[in-house]
Amino acid sequence: SFKAFKNSPGDSTTLPNNSVEALYPEKNNLWIVTREGLCCIDINSLTIKNFPAHEFLQLFCVVAKDDSVFWIGTTFGLFQFNKNTAQWTRAPVFDKNTSVYTICKDKKQRLYMSTQKGFCCYDPSTGICKYYNPALPSSLNINKKPPYFNRSLLGSDGNIWLSTWDFGIFRFNLQKEKIESSFAAANDVHFLSYRTAFDLLNDDNGNIWIANGIGGLTIFDPVKNRFANYPVDWNSESKFSNPVKSLFRDRSGIFWIGTENGIFKYDPHNIYLSRKDFFLKTAAPIIPTNITVLCMLRDKNGLFWIGTYEGLYLFDERTGLLKDCNNAFGIPKPSRIFHIIQDSAGSIWLNAE
C-alpha cells in the first residue's frame, strides 16, 4: 500500500513543505529536499526528522560531498549540511543574492552549478569560483540573459553536459575550462530542433541522448559533432512525435522514452524504435489509452512505475496491461508525479504535486 507524506502546519514530524525538489536515497534513509527545508524519512519506521537551518532557506538541489556532508543549493546561496551534527554552514562562494538551481560534481570534487547569474565551477579546495557564460546567437538571446539549465550530466567523455530551456545543450570542457555551444546553425532557429532540452542520458557509444522538448528524440555524437533527430513514433504517417520529457535505461540495456503521447522502447540490438501500446485495465473491458510520461522506474521485480500528469500507473510488460494505481493507493487526482525511486528495502517513493 501507499502512504502519503505531507506537511501538517505546526507538526515537526511531517514534511517541512509539500513542494519536493529532490530525493536522495541513502541506506535506510531517504533525504527529502523541499522548498522550505530538509528532512529525512527512516524507511523502516517511516518516521520523519526535520533539520531546520538557522535562517529561512528555499532549497533546490543536493549532492553528497562525502559520507557525512551534503552540498545543498538554495535561493540564498550554497550551503553544507553535516548529517552527524545537523549543522548548516554557508559556503563562502556566493552571497545571499545568488540562487543555486542545479549541482553536478566531478571526480575531483569540483562543483558545477547553475545560478540566475549563469553557470559556474567552484573548487572547494582553493575557494575559487569561475563563471562561464556561453556565446549565444543574438537571434536566440533577445533578452541578453544567461540560459536556464534543466539538467546536468557527467558524460562518458568526462565533460559536463547541460540541457537548457530555449538554447539547446552545452558542454563544459573540463580540460579547456570552457563552456561550448552546440548549434546546428548559429542564426537560424529552424535548424535548432533540439532547442528546448529536458532529460539527458549517456549510451555505450559515447553519445548523448536528449529528451527533445520540441518533438522526438535527439542523439548527439560529440566526436563527429553531429545531431540526429528521430521521430519516435515510426508507425505514424507524418513521422512526428510529441515532446520527449524523460529518458530511462533499464538493467537489460533497453532505452525507454517518455513522451506526451506514451512510452517508446528502443532495443540496441534492433535498428528502430517501437511504440509501446498501453491497454488500461479497468472494471469494464480493457481499453487502449495514451499517457503523458514525466518519469519512469523499473523496479526489482521488472514492473514499470510510470509518473504522469494524471498520477501513477503500473505497467506489466509481460501482459501489456496498464493499471491505474491512484485510487488503490489513495493518490488524489489530478496529481503530477515528477520523480520515482526505489529504496534498499524495495519500497517505492514518489515526488508528487
Short mmCIF file of C-alpha atoms in Angstrom, two decimals:
data_model
loop_
_atom_site.label_atom_id
_atom_site.label_comp_id
_atom_site.label_asym_id
_atom_site.label_seq_id
_atom_site.Cartn_x
_atom_site.Cartn_y
_atom_site.Cartn_z
CA SER A 1 0.00 0.00 0.00
CA PHE A 2 1.00 3.60 -0.48
CA LYS A 3 1.38 6.12 2.31
CA ALA A 4 1.33 9.86 1.69
CA PHE A 5 3.81 12.10 3.47
CA LYS A 6 2.75 15.74 3.60
CA ASN A 7 3.22 18.89 5.61
CA SER A 8 0.95 19.49 8.56
CA PRO A 9 1.38 23.08 9.84
CA GLY A 10 2.98 23.17 13.26
CA ASP A 11 3.87 19.46 13.27
CA SER A 12 7.65 18.92 13.20
CA THR A 13 7.20 15.20 12.44
CA THR A 14 5.84 15.96 8.96
CA LEU A 15 7.42 17.35 5.81
CA PRO A 16 8.57 20.97 6.11
CA ASN A 17 6.79 21.76 2.84
CA ASN A 18 4.79 19.87 0.21
CA SER A 19 6.85 21.17 -2.71
CA VAL A 20 9.51 18.46 -3.03
CA GLU A 21 12.50 19.46 -5.17
CA ALA A 22 14.78 16.41 -4.83
CA LEU A 23 15.04 12.93 -3.32
CA TYR A 24 18.29 11.34 -2.15
CA PRO A 25 18.16 7.67 -1.04
CA GLU A 26 20.87 6.56 1.40
CA LYS A 27 20.88 3.10 3.01
CA ASN A 28 17.90 3.09 5.40
CA ASN A 29 17.13 6.77 4.96
CA LEU A 30 15.50 8.88 2.31
CA TRP A 31 16.58 12.51 2.34
CA ILE A 32 13.99 14.95 1.03
CA VAL A 33 14.74 18.43 -0.23
CA THR A 34 11.68 20.68 -0.10
CA ARG A 35 11.21 24.34 -0.88
CA GLU A 36 11.19 25.19 2.83
CA GLY A 37 13.57 22.73 4.42
CA LEU A 38 15.43 19.43 4.60
CA CYS A 39 14.11 16.28 6.24
CA CYS A 40 14.85 12.57 6.41
CA ILE A 41 12.50 9.60 6.43
CA ASP A 42 13.53 6.36 8.11
CA ILE A 43 12.32 3.81 5.55
CA ASN A 44 11.82 1.15 8.24
CA SER A 45 9.86 3.12 10.83
CA LEU A 46 8.53 5.70 8.31
CA THR A 47 9.24 8.46 10.81
CA ILE A 48 10.29 11.92 9.68
CA LYS A 49 13.01 14.05 11.19
CA ASN A 50 13.41 17.67 10.17
CA PHE A 51 16.69 19.57 10.04
CA PRO A 52 15.84 23.28 10.04
CA ALA A 53 18.51 25.81 9.16
CA HIS A 54 19.32 28.80 11.36
CA GLU A 55 17.68 31.03 8.74
CA PHE A 56 14.82 30.62 6.30
CA LEU A 57 16.03 28.87 3.14
CA GLN A 58 14.30 27.70 -0.02
CA LEU A 59 16.07 24.55 -1.20
CA PHE A 60 16.50 23.30 -4.77
CA CYS A 61 19.14 20.59 -5.10
CA VAL A 62 21.51 18.29 -3.23
CA VAL A 63 24.70 16.33 -3.92
CA ALA A 64 26.88 14.39 -1.47
CA LYS A 65 30.25 15.90 -0.55
CA ASP A 66 31.23 12.76 1.38
CA ASP A 67 29.58 10.26 3.74
CA SER A 68 28.83 12.96 6.30
CA VAL A 69 28.16 16.18 4.39
CA PHE A 70 25.73 17.37 1.71
CA TRP A 71 26.13 20.31 -0.64
CA ILE A 72 22.72 22.00 -0.91
CA GLY A 73 21.69 24.69 -3.37
CA THR A 74 19.26 27.31 -2.09
CA THR A 75 17.74 30.64 -3.05
CA PHE A 76 20.26 32.31 -0.76
CA GLY A 77 23.48 30.65 -1.83
CA LEU A 78 25.31 27.35 -1.34
CA PHE A 79 25.34 25.50 1.98
CA GLN A 80 26.97 22.49 3.56
CA PHE A 81 24.84 20.31 5.80
CA ASN A 82 26.57 17.94 8.24
CA LYS A 83 24.40 14.88 8.84
CA ASN A 84 26.22 13.93 12.03
CA THR A 85 25.89 17.29 13.76
CA ALA A 86 22.82 18.65 11.87
CA GLN A 87 24.76 21.87 11.32
CA TRP A 88 24.24 24.19 8.37
CA THR A 89 27.25 26.16 7.13
CA ARG A 90 27.16 28.74 4.38
CA ALA A 91 29.83 28.20 1.74
CA PRO A 92 31.75 31.44 1.18
CA VAL A 93 31.48 31.14 -2.59
CA PHE A 94 28.22 33.13 -3.03
CA ASP A 95 26.43 36.00 -1.38
CA LYS A 96 22.82 35.85 -0.22
CA ASN A 97 21.55 37.18 -3.54
CA THR A 98 22.64 34.11 -5.55
CA SER A 99 20.23 31.23 -6.11
CA VAL A 100 21.71 27.79 -6.87
CA TYR A 101 19.35 25.68 -9.02
CA THR A 102 21.42 22.64 -10.07
CA ILE A 103 24.63 20.99 -8.84
CA CYS A 104 26.86 18.40 -10.53
CA LYS A 105 30.14 17.08 -9.10
CA ASP A 106 33.18 15.70 -10.94
CA LYS A 107 35.75 13.16 -9.76
CA LYS A 108 37.96 15.91 -8.34
CA GLN A 109 35.11 17.11 -6.08
CA ARG A 110 34.64 20.33 -8.05
CA LEU A 111 31.07 21.61 -8.18
CA TYR A 112 29.34 22.78 -11.36
CA MET A 113 26.33 24.91 -10.62
CA SER A 114 23.69 26.85 -12.48
CA THR A 115 22.52 30.09 -10.91
CA GLN A 116 20.43 33.06 -12.01
CA LYS A 117 23.77 34.70 -12.84
CA GLY A 118 24.92 31.85 -15.10
CA PHE A 119 26.93 28.64 -14.99
CA CYS A 120 29.97 28.36 -12.72
CA CYS A 121 32.61 25.99 -11.40
CA TYR A 122 33.58 26.05 -7.73
CA ASP A 123 36.68 24.33 -6.38
CA PRO A 124 36.24 23.93 -2.57
CA SER A 125 39.93 23.09 -2.13
CA THR A 126 41.02 26.51 -3.42
CA GLY A 127 37.87 28.52 -2.77
CA ILE A 128 37.95 29.75 -6.38
CA CYS A 129 34.69 30.11 -8.30
CA LYS A 130 34.63 30.93 -12.01
CA TYR A 131 31.67 31.82 -14.18
CA TYR A 132 31.49 30.56 -17.74
CA ASN A 133 28.98 32.27 -19.98
CA PRO A 134 28.42 30.73 -23.41
CA ALA A 135 28.37 32.82 -26.54
CA LEU A 136 24.72 32.77 -27.62
CA PRO A 137 23.44 33.69 -31.09
CA SER A 138 21.86 37.14 -31.00
CA SER A 139 18.76 35.82 -32.75
CA LEU A 140 18.11 33.49 -29.81
CA ASN A 141 19.21 35.61 -26.85
CA ILE A 142 16.98 38.64 -27.31
CA ASN A 143 16.83 39.47 -23.59
CA LYS A 144 20.61 39.10 -23.10
CA LYS A 145 20.14 36.74 -20.14
CA PRO A 146 22.02 33.53 -19.19
CA PRO A 147 20.25 30.33 -20.23
CA TYR A 148 18.09 28.40 -17.76
CA PHE A 149 19.58 24.95 -17.21
CA ASN A 150 17.20 22.00 -16.80
CA ARG A 151 19.58 19.09 -16.19
CA SER A 152 23.30 18.41 -15.80
CA LEU A 153 25.09 15.17 -16.68
CA LEU A 154 28.65 13.92 -16.26
CA GLY A 155 29.28 12.47 -19.69
CA SER A 156 31.29 9.37 -20.55
CA ASP A 157 33.87 11.73 -22.07
CA GLY A 158 34.46 13.28 -18.64
CA ASN A 159 32.80 16.59 -19.54
CA ILE A 160 29.69 18.18 -18.05
CA TRP A 161 26.65 18.30 -20.33
CA LEU A 162 23.82 20.74 -19.70
CA SER A 163 20.30 20.85 -21.09
CA THR A 164 18.56 24.20 -21.25
CA TRP A 165 15.26 25.84 -21.89
CA ASP A 166 15.32 27.52 -25.31
CA PHE A 167 19.08 27.26 -26.00
CA GLY A 168 19.73 23.60 -26.77
CA ILE A 169 22.56 21.85 -24.94
CA PHE A 170 26.00 22.90 -23.79
CA ARG A 171 29.20 21.09 -22.94
CA PHE A 172 31.58 22.29 -20.29
CA ASN A 173 35.03 21.15 -21.35
CA LEU A 174 36.88 20.37 -18.13
CA GLN A 175 40.35 20.50 -19.70
CA LYS A 176 39.84 23.78 -21.51
CA GLU A 177 37.61 25.17 -18.75
CA LYS A 178 35.29 26.45 -21.42
CA ILE A 179 31.55 26.15 -21.92
CA GLU A 180 30.79 25.30 -25.53
CA SER A 181 27.61 25.72 -27.51
CA SER A 182 26.30 23.14 -29.94
CA PHE A 183 24.13 24.77 -32.57
CA ALA A 184 23.31 23.39 -35.99
CA ALA A 185 23.11 26.88 -37.49
CA ALA A 186 24.07 29.84 -35.32
CA ASN A 187 21.42 32.28 -36.55
CA ASP A 188 18.72 30.03 -37.97
CA VAL A 189 16.27 28.74 -35.37
CA HIS A 190 14.64 26.45 -37.93
CA PHE A 191 17.65 24.13 -37.70
CA LEU A 192 17.65 24.11 -33.92
CA SER A 193 15.10 21.35 -33.43
CA TYR A 194 16.60 20.43 -30.07
CA ARG A 195 16.26 23.98 -28.77
CA THR A 196 14.38 23.06 -25.59
CA ALA A 197 16.02 20.03 -23.97
CA PHE A 198 14.87 18.25 -20.82
CA ASP A 199 16.45 14.97 -19.76
CA LEU A 200 19.95 13.73 -20.73
CA LEU A 201 21.34 10.20 -20.90
CA ASN A 202 24.65 8.52 -21.84
CA ASP A 203 24.78 5.48 -24.12
CA ASP A 204 27.55 2.90 -24.57
CA ASN A 205 28.89 4.60 -27.71
CA GLY A 206 29.65 7.90 -26.04
CA ASN A 207 26.56 9.59 -27.46
CA ILE A 208 24.29 11.94 -25.54
CA TRP A 209 20.58 11.20 -25.73
CA ILE A 210 18.44 14.32 -25.45
CA ALA A 211 14.78 14.50 -24.43
CA ASN A 212 13.70 16.95 -27.11
CA GLY A 213 11.11 19.41 -25.84
CA ILE A 214 10.01 20.32 -29.36
CA GLY A 215 9.40 16.78 -30.54
CA GLY A 216 11.09 13.44 -30.89
CA LEU A 217 14.42 12.13 -29.69
CA THR A 218 17.75 13.78 -30.46
CA ILE A 219 21.02 11.83 -30.28
CA PHE A 220 24.26 13.81 -30.29
CA ASP A 221 27.62 12.34 -31.32
CA PRO A 222 30.25 14.52 -29.59
CA VAL A 223 33.11 13.08 -31.67
CA LYS A 224 31.53 13.94 -35.03
CA ASN A 225 29.66 16.96 -33.60
CA ARG A 226 26.53 15.65 -35.27
CA PHE A 227 22.90 15.72 -34.18
CA ALA A 228 20.34 13.20 -35.39
CA ASN A 229 16.64 13.73 -34.74
CA TYR A 230 14.35 10.72 -34.54
CA PRO A 231 10.54 10.84 -34.56
CA VAL A 232 9.91 8.09 -32.03
CA ASP A 233 6.53 7.12 -33.49
CA TRP A 234 7.66 5.22 -36.57
CA ASN A 235 4.16 3.98 -37.33
CA SER A 236 2.72 7.45 -37.90
CA GLU A 237 2.44 8.75 -41.46
CA SER A 238 3.92 12.14 -40.56
CA LYS A 239 6.83 10.56 -38.63
CA PHE A 240 6.23 13.21 -35.97
CA SER A 241 6.02 12.72 -32.24
CA ASN A 242 5.16 14.88 -29.28
CA PRO A 243 7.80 16.38 -26.96
CA VAL A 244 10.01 13.90 -25.12
CA LYS A 245 10.02 14.50 -21.35
CA SER A 246 12.08 11.71 -19.82
CA LEU A 247 14.68 9.05 -20.62
CA PHE A 248 15.45 5.84 -18.76
CA ARG A 249 17.70 2.81 -19.35
CA ASP A 250 16.89 -0.43 -17.61
CA ARG A 251 19.25 -3.16 -16.40
CA SER A 252 18.96 -5.10 -19.67
CA GLY A 253 20.19 -2.10 -21.66
CA ILE A 254 16.84 -1.18 -23.20
CA PHE A 255 16.05 2.53 -23.50
CA TRP A 256 12.60 3.80 -22.53
CA ILE A 257 11.49 7.16 -23.89
CA GLY A 258 8.70 9.04 -22.16
CA THR A 259 6.71 11.43 -24.36
CA GLU A 260 3.44 13.34 -24.26
CA ASN A 261 1.92 10.51 -26.26
CA GLY A 262 3.01 7.42 -24.39
CA ILE A 263 6.24 5.46 -23.99
CA PHE A 264 8.53 4.15 -26.70
CA LYS A 265 11.08 1.38 -26.33
CA TYR A 266 14.44 1.18 -28.05
CA ASP A 267 16.32 -2.11 -28.11
CA PRO A 268 20.02 -1.55 -29.02
CA HIS A 269 20.02 -4.94 -30.80
CA ASN A 270 17.43 -3.65 -33.26
CA ILE A 271 17.71 -0.67 -35.58
CA TYR A 272 14.43 1.04 -34.93
CA LEU A 273 12.23 2.34 -32.17
CA SER A 274 8.97 0.60 -31.36
CA ARG A 275 5.95 2.06 -29.66
CA LYS A 276 4.58 0.52 -26.51
CA ASP A 277 0.80 0.45 -26.77
CA PHE A 278 -0.92 0.66 -23.42
CA PHE A 279 -4.16 -1.06 -22.57
CA LEU A 280 -5.76 0.20 -19.40
CA LYS A 281 -7.10 -2.47 -17.06
CA THR A 282 -10.48 -1.39 -15.67
CA ALA A 283 -13.66 -2.97 -14.36
CA ALA A 284 -15.01 -2.56 -17.87
CA PRO A 285 -13.39 -4.21 -20.91
CA ILE A 286 -9.71 -3.41 -21.48
CA ILE A 287 -9.32 -0.19 -23.45
CA PRO A 288 -6.33 1.40 -25.27
CA THR A 289 -5.05 4.63 -23.75
CA ASN A 290 -2.38 7.31 -24.12
CA ILE A 291 -0.46 8.82 -21.21
CA THR A 292 1.99 11.69 -20.85
CA VAL A 293 5.09 10.31 -19.16
CA LEU A 294 7.08 12.52 -16.78
CA CYS A 295 9.25 9.87 -15.11
CA MET A 296 9.77 6.11 -15.05
CA LEU A 297 11.23 3.40 -12.85
CA ARG A 298 11.66 -0.31 -13.45
CA ASP A 299 11.58 -1.97 -10.03
CA LYS A 300 13.43 -5.07 -8.84
CA ASN A 301 10.53 -7.27 -9.97
CA GLY A 302 10.61 -5.93 -13.51
CA LEU A 303 7.46 -3.83 -13.22
CA PHE A 304 7.36 -0.29 -14.61
CA TRP A 305 6.14 2.54 -12.41
CA ILE A 306 5.10 5.49 -14.56
CA GLY A 307 4.57 9.03 -13.32
CA THR A 308 2.27 11.24 -15.39
CA TYR A 309 0.28 14.46 -15.23
CA GLU A 310 -2.67 12.28 -14.21
CA GLY A 311 -0.97 10.40 -11.38
CA LEU A 312 0.70 6.99 -11.02
CA TYR A 313 0.39 3.96 -13.27
CA LEU A 314 1.88 0.47 -13.16
CA PHE A 315 2.80 -1.29 -16.40
CA ASP A 316 3.34 -5.05 -16.67
CA GLU A 317 5.36 -5.67 -19.82
CA ARG A 318 4.52 -9.38 -19.79
CA THR A 319 0.77 -8.82 -20.08
CA GLY A 320 0.93 -5.41 -21.76
CA LEU A 321 -1.60 -4.07 -19.26
CA LEU A 322 -1.51 -0.66 -17.61
CA LYS A 323 -3.03 -0.28 -14.16
CA ASP A 324 -4.26 2.99 -12.70
CA CYS A 325 -2.87 3.00 -9.14
CA ASN A 326 -4.27 6.31 -7.96
CA ASN A 327 -7.48 5.12 -6.31
CA ALA A 328 -5.95 1.93 -4.92
CA PHE A 329 -3.10 3.81 -3.27
CA GLY A 330 -5.08 6.86 -2.21
CA ILE A 331 -3.35 9.27 -4.58
CA PRO A 332 -5.70 12.19 -5.30
CA LYS A 333 -6.34 13.13 -8.91
CA PRO A 334 -5.01 15.05 -10.63
CA SER A 335 -1.56 14.53 -9.08
CA ARG A 336 1.56 15.11 -11.14
CA ILE A 337 4.33 12.59 -10.44
CA PHE A 338 7.77 14.04 -11.15
CA HIS A 339 10.17 11.54 -9.58
CA ILE A 340 10.09 7.83 -8.65
CA ILE A 341 12.80 5.88 -6.81
CA GLN A 342 13.09 2.53 -5.05
CA ASP A 343 14.95 2.23 -1.76
CA SER A 344 17.12 -0.64 -0.49
CA ALA A 345 14.10 -2.27 1.20
CA GLY A 346 12.16 -2.32 -2.09
CA SER A 347 9.70 0.46 -1.24
CA ILE A 348 8.67 2.89 -3.96
CA TRP A 349 8.89 6.64 -3.26
CA LEU A 350 7.19 9.37 -5.28
CA ASN A 351 7.60 13.10 -5.67
CA ALA A 352 4.04 14.26 -6.35
CA GLU A 353 2.34 17.60 -6.69
#
